[in-house]
């Protein structure tokens, strides 16, 4: 094998290694992504919400403010989940600092037992850290027997630290099927 | 068309053995010129396939309301148009130029790994079939839903799409493998096959741009492959990489996608910028201005370009620190890109300029690509982007970047090297006509989209408010003319292949470089003895 051939082979192997390495890097991002966000503080809104919620909960035990905020509820069921999930009240006028209870009605429209998971999000996102859920069906996976109808509670409060320019917010649930 | 181009070297064949005859010549080819030709024909075919879907989109948007297409089909066409144009047309066309020109330019007899070269081309037709199947399958009973996700294939929607998404994922895997193999081949060739005395800093800029592009491809395509593999697992094997119900994060897919997707923009543009580095000095009759700063600029683009991807995701709700970083990084990229543009302008400064078609395209690129770059800076600014995000303004922006930045550069390269490839001069009058129709109709198509975008028309939606009608009518008329104008290009190319004024070895008076020392067309095996290059 000539010198050029040997050099070619070495470059080829190095580059193949690089390509395979980058494929691995993509998978390494799965655990690293969460870690990186935590270390650098570059959290997404969702991750900040869990931190903010703690603060909001602490604040919620304090004073009740004399202003009114409208909280709207919204649900989206993904097409592969034969469920119905509706809030008993679509909107609620609340005072920051006070605790409220809203019940949702969930129905499994199929004959089989199915597990689902509700993922909450708040719009506008700036309000995310100021909405505290004390009790929520979204904390756990929910399993409904075939054709079962059940009530699911949500206990929440809005923090008095909510910026003054936000007087309305929407709590939106995406409900996904948990694959087994 | 293919029968016409097979007849590439009916003059000047004085090697001891010619190419094998018939289909075998193409199926088993290890010759960089034949493979380059096949890449170019493939890209040209896909240009028309992607163009057809664009025409359907523009016809639908001619008037508000639903005329021609169902909403899902419309979104499928949007997806299809983007993927065919990016992976089917632009990337293979650039690879075709690389295959043809890099060995000629560095004085190598062929690519370093000819059989790998054959493999990386022949994966493409299979991948393209898969890609087109992903579009067609939903029309058959039991074929599932259409791919209505757009080319970004974000979950959770892409997890819910029917089996056509699996076809698409496999098509992307194959296209990726083909690109990575071609890139490896190009780098091995450039590193090991240059003639003596051609140091790295004496290589033509086109070769440099492909070196950088190939490294980018090897670095980012496998990450996309990883991302879509996870998507496939989420779809079929019950994993939850991106499924929020199982603790996954759909935003992670966006990061993986754009880690590939943003450098992809530079992958598309850089080879065309390399073509300009050949075209502009030739027709200005001056040496290239600022060689080493061009090399530096493109390496800077490669490095910075890989760490600014999340500017496509400002609206996902990142922290203020993160969006600030991505904004500043993105704006910094305009410095090396601007440097490249100014280098080309400085090359033209006080040159004895003539305006043959490649030069017309080059000047058009500098004007329109810079314009697209400026709207890019507008989009990079976070508070402004919150307004522009997912509007037609974005569509106008990236078409102004990619049509001039990538496609017109490839056209310039095709016209510039066509005399070398075929041995015939193309019809200059027709080519200039093509340039003017093409560039004017391009602007008629995409310029109005800035206005309707700023006025609030969202992209990727089949219907629109009646107040946007006028600009959409203009845009659609321009779009149809623009699409049809490429038939003229096809005619010019076929005409040139079949005959025309015999091209000299140095087809252009001001041209410099090793490729012009070979006959036009070059013999089937060129540079079997390396050319002599004077020590600098």
XYZ file of C-alpha atoms in Angstrom:
716
model
C 0.000 0.000 0.000
C 1.441 3.303 -1.064
C 1.884 6.268 1.207
C -1.062 8.130 -0.325
C -3.302 5.079 0.132
C -2.360 4.881 3.799
C -3.032 8.574 4.304
C -6.380 8.258 2.554
C -7.388 5.344 4.757
C -6.468 7.242 7.910
C -8.513 10.313 6.918
C -11.418 8.050 5.976
C -11.402 6.309 9.353
C -11.147 9.592 11.263
C -14.104 11.067 9.399
C -16.198 7.902 9.807
C -15.468 8.103 13.532
C -16.532 11.745 13.564
C -19.848 10.918 11.872
C -20.575 8.050 14.274
C -19.548 10.252 17.189
C -21.989 12.981 16.159
C -24.772 10.372 15.905
C -23.972 9.444 19.498
C -23.863 13.119 20.439
C -27.505 13.430 19.338
C -28.498 10.711 21.802
C -26.232 12.105 24.496
C -28.262 15.313 24.246
C -31.269 13.539 25.790
C -29.825 13.463 29.319
C -27.422 16.365 28.753
C -30.167 18.748 27.646
C -31.930 18.718 31.000
C -28.619 18.887 32.845
C -27.362 21.775 30.738
C -30.513 23.768 31.379
C -30.234 23.203 35.110
C -26.538 24.113 35.301
C -26.684 27.207 33.134
C -30.100 28.361 34.314
C -31.407 28.397 30.762
C -34.667 26.756 31.702
C -37.677 26.695 29.512
C -40.925 28.149 30.818
C -42.186 24.733 31.813
C -39.152 23.998 33.952
C -39.234 27.429 35.548
C -42.877 26.883 36.399
C -42.018 24.071 38.791
C -39.561 26.364 40.575
C -41.887 29.353 40.410
C -44.794 27.301 41.655
C -43.016 26.688 44.930
C -42.580 30.411 45.453
C -46.150 31.014 44.429
C -47.402 28.453 46.911
C -45.451 30.074 49.725
C -46.799 33.475 48.779
C -50.307 32.163 48.498
C -50.559 31.624 52.255
C -50.188 35.364 52.791
C -52.523 38.213 52.054
C -55.513 38.117 49.770
C -55.411 40.948 47.289
C -58.339 43.099 46.406
C -58.170 42.757 42.653
C -59.816 40.349 40.278
C -58.150 38.094 37.735
C -60.045 35.957 35.232
C -58.839 32.366 34.922
C -60.063 30.442 31.874
C -59.856 26.681 31.443
C -59.227 24.875 28.233
C -58.645 21.234 27.326
C -57.305 19.521 24.229
C -57.603 15.758 23.915
C -55.191 14.156 21.503
C -56.958 12.226 18.738
C -55.697 8.795 19.764
C -57.230 9.112 23.237
C -61.003 8.392 23.272
C -61.653 10.572 26.293
C -63.671 13.621 27.182
C -62.350 16.108 29.738
C -64.313 19.273 30.481
C -64.105 21.820 33.291
C -67.382 22.310 35.189
C -66.743 26.043 34.949
C -65.122 27.464 31.815
C -64.010 30.672 33.517
C -63.602 31.860 37.083
C -62.964 35.318 38.533
C -60.422 34.919 41.307
C -58.584 37.124 43.813
C -54.822 36.539 44.048
C -53.913 34.822 47.263
C -57.182 32.950 47.717
C -57.635 29.184 47.168
C -60.109 27.847 44.661
C -61.428 24.442 43.636
C -62.534 23.579 40.116
C -63.769 20.161 39.129
C -63.256 18.591 35.742
C -65.422 15.811 34.381
C -63.529 13.014 32.685
C -65.143 10.303 30.638
C -63.670 7.281 28.960
C -65.715 6.795 25.815
C -64.217 3.443 24.958
C -64.845 0.068 26.522
C -61.236 -0.529 27.558
C -59.256 0.714 30.495
C -56.955 3.531 29.327
C -54.288 5.590 31.025
C -53.802 9.232 30.132
C -51.730 12.125 31.314
C -52.726 15.798 31.309
C -49.958 18.318 30.590
C -50.749 21.829 31.812
C -49.595 25.096 30.316
C -50.451 28.704 31.046
C -50.985 31.540 28.620
C -49.621 34.174 28.696
C -46.428 32.364 29.598
C -45.298 35.254 31.811
C -47.974 34.180 34.285
C -46.670 30.604 34.495
C -44.597 31.094 37.638
C -47.459 32.760 39.492
C -50.054 30.038 39.141
C -49.823 27.466 41.910
C -51.597 24.127 41.754
C -52.031 22.619 45.215
C -53.869 19.585 43.937
C -54.173 18.557 40.342
C -55.121 15.472 38.371
C -52.195 16.394 36.135
C -49.691 15.500 38.907
C -50.215 11.812 38.149
C -51.261 9.573 35.328
C -54.960 8.887 35.444
C -56.434 5.506 34.621
C -60.074 5.291 33.641
C -61.963 2.002 33.410
C -64.004 1.390 30.284
C -66.943 3.842 29.969
C -66.174 5.317 33.404
C -67.138 8.879 34.266
C -65.312 10.587 37.096
C -64.678 13.971 38.655
C -61.127 15.275 38.764
C -60.312 18.122 41.121
C -57.946 21.033 40.639
C -57.105 23.201 43.643
C -55.154 26.342 42.823
C -54.319 29.874 43.751
C -52.867 32.799 41.885
C -49.915 34.467 43.566
C -50.306 38.085 44.731
C -46.977 38.724 42.966
C -48.703 38.290 39.600
C -47.685 41.326 37.493
C -50.360 44.008 37.599
C -50.794 44.132 33.834
C -52.015 40.526 33.680
C -55.708 40.429 34.483
C -56.622 37.298 32.593
C -54.898 33.967 32.092
C -55.723 30.636 30.541
C -54.872 27.250 31.977
C -54.731 24.794 29.135
C -54.476 21.024 29.423
C -53.226 18.752 26.660
C -54.306 15.226 27.445
C -52.176 12.476 25.948
C -52.501 8.738 25.924
C -49.806 6.953 27.883
C -48.524 4.144 25.716
C -48.034 0.908 27.540
C -32.700 14.411 -21.469
C -30.458 11.652 -20.132
C -29.848 10.261 -23.597
C -28.687 13.679 -24.684
C -26.201 14.105 -21.864
C -24.724 10.626 -22.176
C -22.998 11.859 -25.280
C -20.660 14.050 -23.269
C -17.267 13.420 -24.829
C -17.756 12.729 -28.484
C -14.860 15.085 -29.145
C -11.375 14.952 -27.776
C -11.453 11.331 -26.656
C -7.817 10.305 -26.808
C -7.436 8.069 -23.802
C -6.412 4.450 -24.294
C -9.797 3.256 -23.109
C -13.102 5.054 -23.106
C -16.071 4.546 -20.848
C -17.997 1.274 -20.906
C -21.056 1.373 -23.109
C -24.723 1.471 -22.185
C -26.370 1.313 -18.793
C -23.329 -0.264 -17.133
C -21.370 2.927 -17.641
C -23.778 4.741 -15.320
C -24.739 2.013 -12.845
C -21.187 0.943 -12.076
C -19.508 4.277 -12.725
C -16.547 5.243 -10.599
C -15.669 8.215 -12.779
C -16.051 11.562 -11.060
C -17.263 13.275 -14.247
C -19.996 10.710 -14.916
C -21.081 10.722 -11.291
C -21.053 14.514 -11.284
C -23.244 14.510 -14.382
C -25.664 12.060 -12.764
C -25.842 14.226 -9.632
C -26.675 17.244 -11.789
C -29.346 15.422 -13.817
C -30.861 14.056 -10.625
C -30.920 17.532 -9.066
C -32.477 19.012 -12.187
C -35.233 16.385 -12.159
C -35.947 17.060 -8.502
C -35.979 20.805 -9.183
C -38.963 20.219 -11.437
C -40.630 17.846 -8.949
C -40.260 20.383 -6.134
C -41.309 23.117 -8.549
C -44.563 21.324 -9.311
C -45.532 21.304 -5.633
C -44.632 25.000 -5.417
C -46.875 25.711 -8.406
C -49.768 23.886 -6.727
C -49.215 25.947 -3.582
C -49.197 29.227 -5.511
C -52.310 28.308 -7.495
C -54.139 27.537 -4.272
C -53.042 30.862 -2.748
C -54.072 32.813 -5.856
C -57.385 33.649 -4.168
C -58.647 33.332 -0.586
C -60.803 30.327 0.212
C -60.257 26.739 -0.817
C -59.968 26.280 -4.573
C -57.826 23.329 -5.431
C -56.443 21.636 -2.351
C -57.660 20.186 0.904
C -55.910 21.783 3.906
C -54.032 18.576 4.767
C -52.914 18.131 1.179
C -51.771 21.743 1.102
C -49.617 21.198 4.191
C -48.321 17.967 2.695
C -47.265 19.905 -0.394
C -45.491 22.502 1.751
C -43.561 19.710 3.470
C -42.846 17.989 0.197
C -41.696 21.167 -1.591
C -39.175 22.022 1.126
C -37.691 18.540 1.451
C -37.433 17.898 -2.286
C -35.830 21.267 -2.948
C -33.350 21.080 -0.073
C -32.373 17.415 -0.130
C -33.248 16.569 -3.707
C -32.298 19.637 -5.716
C -29.820 21.964 -3.999
C -27.625 19.510 -2.088
C -27.177 17.030 -4.992
C -26.578 19.887 -7.447
C -23.832 21.254 -5.214
C -22.429 17.728 -4.862
C -22.509 17.426 -8.652
C -20.417 20.566 -9.037
C -18.031 19.236 -6.383
C -17.647 15.908 -8.159
C -16.987 17.505 -11.498
C -14.773 20.359 -10.433
C -12.777 19.450 -7.319
C -10.560 16.797 -8.994
C -10.059 19.054 -12.022
C -9.237 22.048 -9.829
C -6.720 20.332 -7.551
C -5.135 18.258 -10.322
C -6.333 14.856 -9.072
C -7.137 11.993 -11.487
C -10.435 11.239 -9.704
C -12.080 11.371 -6.291
C -10.125 9.583 -3.571
C -12.746 6.873 -3.030
C -14.455 6.238 -6.383
C -16.599 3.301 -5.297
C -17.884 5.191 -2.267
C -18.687 7.948 -4.738
C -20.826 5.550 -6.760
C -22.608 4.421 -3.584
C -23.331 7.945 -2.376
C -24.945 8.808 -5.679
C -26.976 5.639 -6.137
C -28.527 5.923 -2.668
C -30.192 9.114 -3.901
C -32.706 7.721 -6.407
C -33.847 5.183 -3.818
C -34.181 7.913 -1.210
C -36.071 10.154 -3.623
C -38.492 7.311 -4.337
C -39.110 6.921 -0.604
C -39.590 10.674 -0.285
C -42.135 10.785 -3.084
C -43.867 7.677 -1.682
C -44.279 9.494 1.622
C -46.307 12.025 -0.342
C -48.314 9.487 -2.344
C -49.064 6.782 0.237
C -51.949 8.634 2.002
C -53.911 8.612 -1.265
C -54.235 4.837 -1.087
C -56.743 3.066 1.180
C -55.169 2.405 4.565
C -52.344 4.791 3.808
C -52.957 6.885 6.889
C -52.919 10.652 7.209
C -50.904 13.159 5.187
C -47.668 14.618 6.472
C -49.027 17.980 7.528
C -46.101 18.950 9.735
C -43.905 21.001 7.429
C -40.287 20.032 6.814
C -39.452 20.560 10.502
C -41.513 17.427 11.437
C -42.044 18.620 15.007
C -43.595 16.212 17.500
C -46.207 15.699 18.850
C -47.850 16.107 15.410
C -45.226 13.991 13.637
C -45.799 11.174 16.137
C -49.481 11.094 15.173
C -49.093 11.167 11.382
C -49.747 7.865 9.625
C -47.274 5.541 7.936
C -46.194 8.176 5.433
C -44.051 9.643 8.209
C -42.128 6.364 8.381
C -41.409 6.601 4.663
C -40.203 10.155 5.221
C -37.967 9.184 8.137
C -36.313 6.439 6.102
C -35.952 8.780 3.130
C -34.210 11.319 5.358
C -31.939 8.614 6.768
C -30.873 7.562 3.273
C -30.393 11.129 2.076
C -28.308 11.777 5.164
C -26.134 8.701 4.636
C -25.589 9.725 1.025
C -24.534 13.248 2.037
C -22.196 12.054 4.768
C -20.499 9.536 2.468
C -20.088 12.171 -0.248
C -18.656 14.604 2.310
C -16.167 12.066 3.618
C -15.056 11.413 0.056
C -14.616 15.109 -0.663
C -12.548 15.737 2.456
C -10.318 12.712 1.837
C -9.807 13.921 -1.734
C -8.967 17.478 -0.739
C -6.582 16.444 2.033
C -4.660 13.795 0.105
C -4.935 14.302 -3.633
C -3.750 17.865 -4.307
C -0.919 18.322 -6.785
C 2.499 18.998 -5.272
C 2.958 22.660 -4.394
C -0.764 23.271 -3.966
C -0.831 24.138 -0.280
C -4.128 24.531 1.552
C -3.883 28.284 1.137
C -3.441 27.982 -2.644
C -6.572 25.920 -3.254
C -9.351 27.569 -5.253
C -12.001 29.066 -2.963
C -14.623 26.716 -4.424
C -12.613 23.797 -3.036
C -12.351 25.583 0.312
C -16.100 26.178 0.484
C -16.715 22.491 -0.154
C -14.183 21.491 2.491
C -16.057 23.592 5.051
C -19.448 22.385 3.776
C -18.369 18.752 3.979
C -17.217 19.174 7.578
C -20.515 20.858 8.436
C -22.420 17.962 6.876
C -20.469 15.356 8.824
C -21.014 17.294 12.047
C -24.753 17.970 11.785
C -26.415 15.321 9.585
C -25.799 12.528 12.149
C -27.520 14.645 14.812
C -30.607 14.903 12.615
C -30.369 11.165 12.038
C -30.335 10.689 15.815
C -33.362 12.939 16.249
C -35.488 11.208 13.634
C -34.407 7.808 14.952
C -35.807 8.828 18.346
C -38.951 9.972 16.563
C -39.238 6.560 14.940
C -38.797 4.891 18.353
C -41.482 7.132 19.848
C -43.822 6.196 17.023
C -43.365 2.447 17.140
C -41.496 1.216 20.188
C -43.266 3.061 22.992
C -40.333 5.238 24.023
C -40.962 8.757 25.269
C -38.106 10.866 23.965
C -40.536 13.554 22.857
C -43.827 12.303 24.285
C -44.831 14.584 27.154
C -47.204 11.954 28.546
C -44.233 9.680 29.200
C -41.985 12.430 30.590
C -40.344 13.388 27.296
C -39.930 16.883 25.917
C -41.081 17.835 22.417
C -38.820 20.896 22.573
C -35.791 18.589 22.649
C -36.660 17.536 19.115
C -36.710 21.165 18.040
C -33.204 21.608 19.437
C -31.924 18.483 17.691
C -33.628 19.480 14.447
C -32.303 23.030 14.389
C -28.847 21.949 15.492
C -28.886 20.388 12.044
C -31.291 22.825 10.411
C -29.412 26.028 10.908
C -25.978 24.831 9.699
C -27.933 23.302 6.813
C -28.548 26.848 5.564
C -24.782 27.361 5.305
C -24.407 23.935 3.723
C -26.760 25.115 0.978
C -25.168 28.542 0.535
C -21.417 27.999 0.878
C -20.824 25.987 -2.340
C -22.595 28.728 -4.282
C -20.431 31.356 -2.606
C -17.491 29.268 -3.808
C -18.810 29.413 -7.372
C -18.840 33.204 -7.088
C -15.170 33.135 -6.142
C -14.495 31.601 -9.560
C -17.010 33.640 -11.567
C -16.409 37.151 -10.225
C -12.601 37.310 -10.811
C -13.011 35.783 -14.298
C -15.402 38.426 -15.576
C -13.777 41.276 -13.653
C -10.359 40.226 -15.016
C -8.800 40.774 -11.617
C -7.475 38.383 -8.990
C -9.827 37.561 -6.112
C -9.721 40.206 -3.394
C -8.835 39.018 0.102
C -8.279 35.258 -0.375
C -7.236 34.537 3.190
C -9.999 36.665 4.692
C -12.520 34.652 2.635
C -11.112 31.426 4.063
C -11.239 32.880 7.555
C -14.784 34.135 7.020
C -16.125 30.759 5.981
C -14.455 28.970 8.884
C -15.974 31.591 11.198
C -19.379 31.005 9.589
C -19.001 27.284 10.182
C -18.077 27.652 13.851
C -20.551 30.388 14.818
C -23.238 28.872 12.579
C -23.207 25.726 14.697
C -24.009 27.453 17.994
C -26.903 29.781 17.138
C -29.607 27.297 16.141
C -32.238 28.291 18.694
C -32.995 31.585 16.923
C -35.584 29.475 15.087
C -37.267 28.794 18.433
C -37.564 32.176 20.163
C -41.245 31.614 20.832
C -40.845 28.339 22.787
C -40.269 30.328 25.984
C -36.544 30.204 26.646
C -35.110 32.351 29.417
C -34.051 35.909 28.675
C -30.373 34.966 28.951
C -30.743 32.201 26.392
C -32.593 34.259 23.785
C -30.123 37.142 24.228
C -27.222 34.788 23.576
C -28.849 33.349 20.449
C -29.765 36.805 19.202
C -26.265 38.227 19.618
C -24.651 35.140 18.110
C -26.933 35.301 15.095
C -26.234 38.968 14.471
C -22.473 38.321 14.775
C -22.718 35.884 11.823
C -23.600 38.807 9.575
C -19.982 40.003 9.978
C -18.237 37.085 8.178
C -21.105 36.819 5.676
C -20.848 40.533 4.974
C -17.087 40.159 4.632
C -17.594 37.601 1.862
C -20.014 39.905 0.032
C -17.648 42.885 0.342
C -14.720 40.778 -0.868
C -16.629 40.012 -4.065
C -17.594 43.664 -4.521
C -13.950 44.668 -3.997
C -12.925 42.096 -6.610
C -15.177 43.854 -9.126
C -13.890 47.308 -8.159
C -12.191 48.921 -11.177
C -12.102 45.607 -12.985
C -12.590 45.307 -16.753
C -16.034 43.824 -16.254
C -18.133 42.046 -18.858
C -21.598 40.738 -18.191
C -21.925 37.186 -19.420
C -24.709 35.159 -17.823
C -22.662 33.717 -14.921
C -21.581 37.261 -14.021
C -25.162 38.536 -14.228
C -26.193 35.825 -11.790
C -23.249 36.701 -9.549
C -24.264 40.353 -9.353
C -27.895 39.367 -8.825
C -26.801 37.127 -5.967
C -24.824 39.858 -4.257
C -27.813 42.234 -4.392
C -30.607 39.834 -3.479
C -28.680 37.635 -1.043
C -27.677 40.752 0.886
C -31.317 41.773 0.955
C -32.289 38.382 2.359
C -29.479 38.737 4.879
C -30.883 42.070 6.054
C -34.366 40.654 6.637
C -32.518 37.864 8.462
C -31.103 40.402 10.890
C -34.627 41.730 11.450
C -35.745 38.186 12.276
C -32.790 37.643 14.581
C -33.952 40.435 16.887
C -36.027 38.716 19.555
C -38.792 41.281 20.202
C -39.286 41.806 16.469
C -39.266 38.079 15.759
C -42.140 37.556 18.189
C -44.213 39.495 15.632
C -42.730 38.015 12.449
C -42.584 34.409 13.642
C -44.367 31.970 11.298
C -45.590 34.781 9.036
C -45.187 35.069 5.270
C -42.359 37.518 6.033
C -40.289 34.508 7.061
C -41.179 32.779 3.792
C -40.030 35.840 1.842
C -36.839 36.020 3.923
C -35.636 32.477 3.418
C -36.535 32.413 -0.249
C -34.453 35.562 -0.718
C -31.579 33.829 1.046
C -31.870 30.412 -0.572
C -32.864 31.234 -4.146
C -30.098 33.751 -4.811
C -27.715 32.436 -2.144
C -27.884 28.789 -3.191
C -29.820 28.198 -6.422
C -28.688 31.205 -8.479
C -25.133 30.374 -7.446
C -25.629 26.879 -8.848
C -27.080 28.358 -12.064
C -24.028 30.635 -12.303
C -21.790 27.593 -11.842
C -23.667 25.573 -14.463
C -23.390 28.361 -17.059
C -19.755 29.026 -16.126
C -18.595 25.421 -16.426
C -21.050 24.167 -19.059
C -18.528 24.950 -21.879
C -15.920 22.936 -19.968
C -18.257 19.972 -19.409
C -19.818 19.774 -22.857
C -17.174 21.374 -25.065
C -19.788 23.770 -26.432
C -20.534 27.386 -25.667
C -24.134 27.885 -24.557
C -26.444 30.299 -26.357
C -25.601 33.582 -24.635
C -28.696 35.414 -25.892
C -31.097 32.751 -24.608
C -29.173 32.466 -21.350
C -29.435 36.209 -20.751
C -33.150 36.027 -21.516
C -33.431 33.225 -18.972
C -31.572 35.311 -16.393
C -33.873 38.303 -16.753
C -37.134 36.309 -16.759
C -35.913 34.234 -13.845
C -34.714 37.088 -11.649
C -37.616 39.458 -12.366
C -40.283 36.803 -11.799
C -38.475 35.679 -8.646
C -38.781 39.205 -7.256
C -42.415 39.518 -8.325
C -43.114 36.265 -6.497
C -41.394 36.875 -3.219
C -41.152 40.628 -2.721
C -44.911 41.086 -2.019
C -44.695 38.332 0.580
C -42.734 40.707 2.819
C -45.708 43.068 2.890
C -48.427 40.483 3.510
C -46.219 38.893 6.153
C -45.772 42.163 8.022
C -49.517 42.765 7.674
C -50.122 39.495 9.498
C -50.618 36.677 7.015
C -49.427 33.437 8.632
C -47.502 30.833 6.689
C -48.352 27.146 6.262
C -52.087 27.902 6.167
C -54.144 27.114 3.118
C -56.601 30.007 3.403
C -56.118 33.697 4.153
C -58.015 36.867 4.913
C -59.457 38.674 1.894
C -57.353 41.774 2.657
C -54.230 39.913 1.464
C -55.734 39.046 -1.918
C -53.999 41.584 -4.202
C -50.462 40.789 -3.121
C -51.173 37.064 -3.300
C -52.453 37.433 -6.860
C -49.237 39.247 -7.841
C -47.161 36.650 -6.024
C -48.929 33.755 -7.729
C -48.586 35.223 -11.223
C -44.892 35.821 -10.597
C -44.587 32.305 -9.203
C -46.056 30.651 -12.282
C -43.759 32.625 -14.603
C -40.819 31.824 -12.342
C -41.646 28.128 -12.408
C -42.100 27.982 -16.169
C -38.868 29.929 -16.792
C -36.898 26.852 -15.742
C -38.121 25.066 -18.861
C -36.039 27.612 -20.787
C -33.017 26.643 -18.685
C -33.651 23.001 -19.523
C -33.829 23.884 -23.218
C -30.585 25.874 -23.087
C -28.742 23.049 -21.343
C -29.981 20.402 -23.799
C -29.112 22.665 -26.730
C -25.592 23.170 -25.377
C -25.064 19.464 -24.804
C -26.127 18.685 -28.371
C -24.013 21.277 -30.103
C -22.881 24.848 -30.333
C -19.729 26.808 -30.868
C -16.685 24.723 -29.911
C -15.349 25.878 -26.540
C -11.625 26.517 -26.178
C -9.612 24.960 -23.356
C -9.930 28.270 -21.581
C -13.550 28.986 -22.343
C -13.464 32.387 -20.663
C -10.770 34.911 -21.455
C -10.168 35.912 -17.847
C -10.487 32.441 -16.304
C -7.750 31.101 -14.040
C -7.223 27.661 -12.563
C -6.116 24.145 -13.440
C -9.494 23.115 -14.874
C -8.973 25.497 -17.801
C -5.720 23.840 -18.836
C -7.578 20.668 -19.850
C -9.360 20.357 -23.197
C -13.082 21.134 -23.339
C -14.618 18.652 -22.737
C -11.898 17.041 -20.614
C -10.914 13.451 -21.522
C -12.638 10.635 -19.620
C -9.510 10.216 -17.479
C -7.911 13.577 -16.773
C -4.758 14.512 -14.822
C -3.412 10.948 -14.975
C -0.058 12.648 -14.631
C -0.395 15.508 -12.159
C 0.018 18.991 -13.687
C 3.041 21.076 -12.754
C 2.290 23.877 -10.383
C 5.033 26.454 -9.807
C 6.174 26.815 -6.224
C 4.888 30.092 -4.899
